[in-house]
Amino acid sequence: GAVVSQHPSWVICKSGTSVKIECRSLDFQATTMFWYRQFPKQSLMLMATSNEGSKATYEQGVEKDKFLINHASLTLSTLTVTSAHPEDSSFYICSAYSQGAIGGGYTFGSGTRLTVV
Amino acid sequence: DAKTTQPTSMDCAEGRAANLPCNHSTISGNEYVYWYRQIHSQGPQYIIHGLKNNETNEMASLIITEDRKSSTLILPHATLRDTAVYYCIVRVATRGAQKLVFGQGTRLTINP
């Protein structure tokens, strides 16, 4: 149990285009989902927290108009990188939280590697 | 937010116990200690978590000091597949959101 599917696993896009990344909890309902970004040889950096049906809470320094987060249901959250530029190239990881779920409540997706050319 | 301090890297021989320390001296009474690991280019994998008491599961043991200011993750019989970055995290509770904030972690290398 407690599986999070993240799609796509990798994507290459042209500079100036937008990319959408999906995060789905497959066998549980996630009250809260988190989005992280990870640059090479660095740790995960929390970008935002999203709760179903409400606006996401962004961490300091993260541009909410550039990284659009939608949490339309208890099993799906999406992150859209708008007008992507090469510096947005990174590994994006989502995490879904459900109190009582296996693993202390937090389940991570397998990540999406975004390359902007 | 309580911070954690971990050694940057550690080595361990295959088959031996790997003991990964973590310092969290500013931890609050209602904050949990979580351990995750990340193998290259994958999402973090849950290992174990605890509040006060020592915990054990099929993957590892977590030893938390009585004052809760530090903990040790123990992999009893390390294998080559345990090579990864290990993160010790204190779970924060801010305005109802319980986010996990990752530090730099310990890069554990298991040597044959």
PDB file of N, CA and C in Angstrom, chain A residues 32 34 36 38 41-46 49 51 57 59 91 93 95 97 99 102-111 113, chain B residues 1 34 36 38-47 49 87 89 91-92 95-105 107:
ATOM      1  N   THR A  32      -2.765  16.225   2.080  1.00  0.00           N
ATOM      2  CA  THR A  32      -1.765  17.233   1.767  1.00  0.00           C
ATOM      3  C   THR A  32      -0.713  16.635   0.834  1.00  0.00           C
ATOM      4  N   PHE A  34       3.112  17.637  -1.127  1.00  0.00           N
ATOM      5  CA  PHE A  34       4.255  18.530  -1.091  1.00  0.00           C
ATOM      6  C   PHE A  34       5.055  18.401  -2.383  1.00  0.00           C
ATOM      7  N   TYR A  36       8.844  19.187  -4.085  1.00  0.00           N
ATOM      8  CA  TYR A  36      10.247  19.476  -3.823  1.00  0.00           C
ATOM      9  C   TYR A  36      11.000  19.630  -5.150  1.00  0.00           C
ATOM     10  N   GLN A  38      15.144  19.342  -6.563  1.00  0.00           N
ATOM     11  CA  GLN A  38      16.481  18.902  -6.175  1.00  0.00           C
ATOM     12  C   GLN A  38      17.452  19.127  -7.326  1.00  0.00           C
ATOM     13  N   LYS A  41      23.589  16.945  -6.820  1.00  0.00           N
ATOM     14  CA  LYS A  41      24.448  16.887  -5.643  1.00  0.00           C
ATOM     15  C   LYS A  41      23.948  17.756  -4.488  1.00  0.00           C
ATOM     16  N   GLN A  42      22.676  18.113  -4.524  1.00  0.00           N
ATOM     17  CA  GLN A  42      22.104  18.884  -3.428  1.00  0.00           C
ATOM     18  C   GLN A  42      20.938  18.127  -2.808  1.00  0.00           C
ATOM     19  N   SER A  43      20.478  18.646  -1.697  1.00  0.00           N
ATOM     20  CA  SER A  43      19.363  18.015  -1.000  1.00  0.00           C
ATOM     21  C   SER A  43      18.035  18.453  -1.619  1.00  0.00           C
ATOM     22  N   LEU A  44      16.974  17.855  -1.146  1.00  0.00           N
ATOM     23  CA  LEU A  44      15.647  18.253  -1.602  1.00  0.00           C
ATOM     24  C   LEU A  44      15.278  19.593  -0.972  1.00  0.00           C
ATOM     25  N   MET A  45      14.725  20.468  -1.790  1.00  0.00           N
ATOM     26  CA  MET A  45      14.277  21.755  -1.294  1.00  0.00           C
ATOM     27  C   MET A  45      12.765  21.828  -1.432  1.00  0.00           C
ATOM     28  N   LEU A  46      12.089  22.064  -0.330  1.00  0.00           N
ATOM     29  CA  LEU A  46      10.631  22.148  -0.356  1.00  0.00           C
ATOM     30  C   LEU A  46      10.214  23.401  -1.108  1.00  0.00           C
ATOM     31  N   THR A  49       3.428  23.528  -0.365  1.00  0.00           N
ATOM     32  CA  THR A  49       2.517  22.573   0.270  1.00  0.00           C
ATOM     33  C   THR A  49       1.136  22.825  -0.291  1.00  0.00           C
ATOM     34  N   ASN A  51      -3.040  21.667  -0.242  1.00  0.00           N
ATOM     35  CA  ASN A  51      -4.153  20.937   0.349  1.00  0.00           C
ATOM     36  C   ASN A  51      -5.295  20.905  -0.655  1.00  0.00           C
ATOM     37  N   THR A  57       0.543  26.710  -0.477  1.00  0.00           N
ATOM     38  CA  THR A  57       1.403  27.584   0.319  1.00  0.00           C
ATOM     39  C   THR A  57       2.831  27.407  -0.161  1.00  0.00           C
ATOM     40  N   GLU A  59       6.951  28.157  -0.303  1.00  0.00           N
ATOM     41  CA  GLU A  59       8.084  28.503   0.558  1.00  0.00           C
ATOM     42  C   GLU A  59       8.688  29.822   0.080  1.00  0.00           C
ATOM     43  N   PHE A  91      15.349  18.108 -10.728  1.00  0.00           N
ATOM     44  CA  PHE A  91      14.618  16.891 -10.384  1.00  0.00           C
ATOM     45  C   PHE A  91      13.488  17.321  -9.463  1.00  0.00           C
ATOM     46  N   ILE A  93      10.171  16.367  -7.201  1.00  0.00           N
ATOM     47  CA  ILE A  93       9.656  15.218  -6.454  1.00  0.00           C
ATOM     48  C   ILE A  93       8.419  15.642  -5.671  1.00  0.00           C
ATOM     49  N   SER A  95       5.387  14.507  -2.744  1.00  0.00           N
ATOM     50  CA  SER A  95       5.137  13.651  -1.590  1.00  0.00           C
ATOM     51  C   SER A  95       3.686  13.824  -1.182  1.00  0.00           C
ATOM     52  N   TYR A  97       0.752  13.074   1.739  1.00  0.00           N
ATOM     53  CA  TYR A  97       0.617  12.781   3.161  1.00  0.00           C
ATOM     54  C   TYR A  97      -0.804  12.352   3.497  1.00  0.00           C
ATOM     55  N   GLN A  99      -2.527  10.896   7.181  1.00  0.00           N
ATOM     56  CA  GLN A  99      -2.303  10.453   8.550  1.00  0.00           C
ATOM     57  C   GLN A  99      -2.677   8.994   8.688  1.00  0.00           C
ATOM     58  N   ILE A 102       1.060   4.042   5.836  1.00  0.00           N
ATOM     59  CA  ILE A 102       2.321   3.350   6.094  1.00  0.00           C
ATOM     60  C   ILE A 102       3.486   4.308   5.848  1.00  0.00           C
ATOM     61  N   GLY A 103       4.533   4.178   6.636  1.00  0.00           N
ATOM     62  CA  GLY A 103       5.701   5.020   6.417  1.00  0.00           C
ATOM     63  C   GLY A 103       5.622   6.349   7.126  1.00  0.00           C
ATOM     64  N   GLY A 104       4.888   6.362   8.216  1.00  0.00           N
ATOM     65  CA  GLY A 104       4.790   7.613   8.962  1.00  0.00           C
ATOM     66  C   GLY A 104       3.881   8.632   8.315  1.00  0.00           C
ATOM     67  N   GLY A 105       3.160   8.226   7.259  1.00  0.00           N
ATOM     68  CA  GLY A 105       2.199   9.127   6.653  1.00  0.00           C
ATOM     69  C   GLY A 105       2.654   9.767   5.361  1.00  0.00           C
ATOM     70  N   TYR A 106       3.955   9.724   5.091  1.00  0.00           N
ATOM     71  CA  TYR A 106       4.485  10.406   3.916  1.00  0.00           C
ATOM     72  C   TYR A 106       4.943   9.381   2.879  1.00  0.00           C
ATOM     73  N   THR A 107       4.504   9.570   1.654  1.00  0.00           N
ATOM     74  CA  THR A 107       4.933   8.703   0.570  1.00  0.00           C
ATOM     75  C   THR A 107       5.435   9.574  -0.564  1.00  0.00           C
ATOM     76  N   PHE A 108       6.621   9.255  -1.060  1.00  0.00           N
ATOM     77  CA  PHE A 108       7.234  10.060  -2.113  1.00  0.00           C
ATOM     78  C   PHE A 108       7.058   9.413  -3.472  1.00  0.00           C
ATOM     79  N   GLY A 109       6.928  10.276  -4.470  1.00  0.00           N
ATOM     80  CA  GLY A 109       6.945   9.811  -5.839  1.00  0.00           C
ATOM     81  C   GLY A 109       8.371   9.511  -6.273  1.00  0.00           C
ATOM     82  N   SER A 110       8.509   8.983  -7.463  1.00  0.00           N
ATOM     83  CA  SER A 110       9.823   8.591  -7.962  1.00  0.00           C
ATOM     84  C   SER A 110      10.556   9.744  -8.632  1.00  0.00           C
ATOM     85  N   GLY A 111       9.888  10.887  -8.744  1.00  0.00           N
ATOM     86  CA  GLY A 111      10.557  12.073  -9.270  1.00  0.00           C
ATOM     87  C   GLY A 111      10.402  12.250 -10.767  1.00  0.00           C
ATOM     88  N   ARG A 113      12.502  14.241 -13.872  1.00  0.00           N
ATOM     89  CA  ARG A 113      13.689  15.005 -14.262  1.00  0.00           C
ATOM     90  C   ARG A 113      13.324  15.906 -15.431  1.00  0.00           C
TER      91      ARG A 113
ATOM     92  N   ASP B   1      12.037  25.986  13.595  1.00  0.00           N
ATOM     93  CA  ASP B   1      12.107  24.608  13.136  1.00  0.00           C
ATOM     94  C   ASP B   1      13.376  23.964  13.670  1.00  0.00           C
ATOM     95  N   TYR B  34      12.367  11.418  11.710  1.00  0.00           N
ATOM     96  CA  TYR B  34      12.169  10.548  10.557  1.00  0.00           C
ATOM     97  C   TYR B  34      13.513  10.285   9.885  1.00  0.00           C
ATOM     98  N   TYR B  36      14.924   8.906   6.116  1.00  0.00           N
ATOM     99  CA  TYR B  36      14.688   8.503   4.736  1.00  0.00           C
ATOM    100  C   TYR B  36      16.035   8.269   4.081  1.00  0.00           C
ATOM    101  N   GLN B  38      17.836   8.094  -0.043  1.00  0.00           N
ATOM    102  CA  GLN B  38      17.624   8.366  -1.448  1.00  0.00           C
ATOM    103  C   GLN B  38      18.772   7.753  -2.239  1.00  0.00           C
ATOM    104  N   ILE B  39      18.383   6.844  -3.092  1.00  0.00           N
ATOM    105  CA  ILE B  39      19.335   6.264  -4.024  1.00  0.00           C
ATOM    106  C   ILE B  39      19.302   7.143  -5.264  1.00  0.00           C
ATOM    107  N   HIS B  40      20.424   7.260  -5.909  1.00  0.00           N
ATOM    108  CA  HIS B  40      20.602   8.224  -6.992  1.00  0.00           C
ATOM    109  C   HIS B  40      19.422   8.256  -7.955  1.00  0.00           C
ATOM    110  N   SER B  41      18.918   9.494  -8.161  1.00  0.00           N
ATOM    111  CA  SER B  41      17.862   9.748  -9.145  1.00  0.00           C
ATOM    112  C   SER B  41      16.559   9.012  -8.854  1.00  0.00           C
ATOM    113  N   GLN B  42      16.304   8.763  -7.593  1.00  0.00           N
ATOM    114  CA  GLN B  42      15.024   8.190  -7.196  1.00  0.00           C
ATOM    115  C   GLN B  42      14.397   9.056  -6.114  1.00  0.00           C
ATOM    116  N   GLY B  43      13.126   8.831  -5.840  1.00  0.00           N
ATOM    117  CA  GLY B  43      12.486   9.538  -4.740  1.00  0.00           C
ATOM    118  C   GLY B  43      12.941   8.977  -3.408  1.00  0.00           C
ATOM    119  N   PRO B  44      12.851   9.755  -2.349  1.00  0.00           N
ATOM    120  CA  PRO B  44      13.240   9.266  -1.025  1.00  0.00           C
ATOM    121  C   PRO B  44      12.421   8.053  -0.606  1.00  0.00           C
ATOM    122  N   GLN B  45      13.079   7.162   0.092  1.00  0.00           N
ATOM    123  CA  GLN B  45      12.435   5.948   0.593  1.00  0.00           C
ATOM    124  C   GLN B  45      12.365   6.022   2.114  1.00  0.00           C
ATOM    125  N   TYR B  46      11.188   5.801   2.652  1.00  0.00           N
ATOM    126  CA  TYR B  46      10.999   5.815   4.099  1.00  0.00           C
ATOM    127  C   TYR B  46      11.757   4.655   4.742  1.00  0.00           C
ATOM    128  N   ILE B  47      12.403   4.960   5.871  1.00  0.00           N
ATOM    129  CA  ILE B  47      13.074   3.894   6.602  1.00  0.00           C
ATOM    130  C   ILE B  47      12.373   3.642   7.928  1.00  0.00           C
ATOM    131  N   HIS B  49      10.679   5.914  11.739  1.00  0.00           N
ATOM    132  CA  HIS B  49      10.504   7.156  12.470  1.00  0.00           C
ATOM    133  C   HIS B  49      10.183   6.846  13.917  1.00  0.00           C
ATOM    134  N   TYR B  87      18.859  10.685   5.104  1.00  0.00           N
ATOM    135  CA  TYR B  87      18.402  11.959   5.665  1.00  0.00           C
ATOM    136  C   TYR B  87      17.713  11.742   7.006  1.00  0.00           C
ATOM    137  N   ILE B  89      15.400  13.693   9.595  1.00  0.00           N
ATOM    138  CA  ILE B  89      14.501  14.846   9.498  1.00  0.00           C
ATOM    139  C   ILE B  89      13.660  14.939  10.751  1.00  0.00           C
ATOM    140  N   ARG B  91      10.221  16.335  12.047  1.00  0.00           N
ATOM    141  CA  ARG B  91       8.962  16.779  11.444  1.00  0.00           C
ATOM    142  C   ARG B  91       8.441  17.998  12.165  1.00  0.00           C
ATOM    143  N   VAL B  92       8.234  19.043  11.386  1.00  0.00           N
ATOM    144  CA  VAL B  92       7.752  20.283  11.954  1.00  0.00           C
ATOM    145  C   VAL B  92       6.244  20.379  11.778  1.00  0.00           C
ATOM    146  N   ARG B  95       1.387  25.867  11.320  1.00  0.00           N
ATOM    147  CA  ARG B  95       0.057  26.266  10.835  1.00  0.00           C
ATOM    148  C   ARG B  95      -0.709  25.090  10.264  1.00  0.00           C
ATOM    149  N   GLY B  96      -0.618  23.953  10.897  1.00  0.00           N
ATOM    150  CA  GLY B  96      -1.363  22.779  10.497  1.00  0.00           C
ATOM    151  C   GLY B  96      -0.679  21.938   9.451  1.00  0.00           C
ATOM    152  N   ALA B  97       0.207  22.486   8.655  1.00  0.00           N
ATOM    153  CA  ALA B  97       0.919  21.700   7.649  1.00  0.00           C
ATOM    154  C   ALA B  97       2.108  21.021   8.305  1.00  0.00           C
ATOM    155  N   GLN B  98       2.264  19.749   8.046  1.00  0.00           N
ATOM    156  CA  GLN B  98       3.361  19.009   8.660  1.00  0.00           C
ATOM    157  C   GLN B  98       4.369  18.652   7.584  1.00  0.00           C
ATOM    158  N   LYS B  99       5.180  19.605   7.239  1.00  0.00           N
ATOM    159  CA  LYS B  99       6.122  19.408   6.164  1.00  0.00           C
ATOM    160  C   LYS B  99       7.412  18.771   6.660  1.00  0.00           C
ATOM    161  N   LEU B 100       8.078  18.060   5.777  1.00  0.00           N
ATOM    162  CA  LEU B 100       9.390  17.481   6.049  1.00  0.00           C
ATOM    163  C   LEU B 100      10.437  18.351   5.366  1.00  0.00           C
ATOM    164  N   VAL B 101      11.350  18.875   6.150  1.00  0.00           N
ATOM    165  CA  VAL B 101      12.409  19.720   5.616  1.00  0.00           C
ATOM    166  C   VAL B 101      13.713  18.917   5.624  1.00  0.00           C
ATOM    167  N   PHE B 102      14.287  18.720   4.470  1.00  0.00           N
ATOM    168  CA  PHE B 102      15.486  17.901   4.334  1.00  0.00           C
ATOM    169  C   PHE B 102      16.748  18.721   4.559  1.00  0.00           C
ATOM    170  N   GLY B 103      17.687  18.142   5.307  1.00  0.00           N
ATOM    171  CA  GLY B 103      19.019  18.716   5.428  1.00  0.00           C
ATOM    172  C   GLY B 103      19.907  18.127   4.351  1.00  0.00           C
ATOM    173  N   GLN B 104      21.203  18.177   4.590  1.00  0.00           N
ATOM    174  CA  GLN B 104      22.142  17.717   3.565  1.00  0.00           C
ATOM    175  C   GLN B 104      22.349  16.212   3.566  1.00  0.00           C
ATOM    176  N   GLY B 105      22.010  15.566   4.685  1.00  0.00           N
ATOM    177  CA  GLY B 105      22.107  14.117   4.728  1.00  0.00           C
ATOM    178  C   GLY B 105      23.524  13.580   4.836  1.00  0.00           C
ATOM    179  N   ARG B 107      26.025  10.777   3.079  1.00  0.00           N
ATOM    180  CA  ARG B 107      26.246   9.867   1.952  1.00  0.00           C
ATOM    181  C   ARG B 107      26.944   8.630   2.484  1.00  0.00           C
TER     182      ARG B 107
END
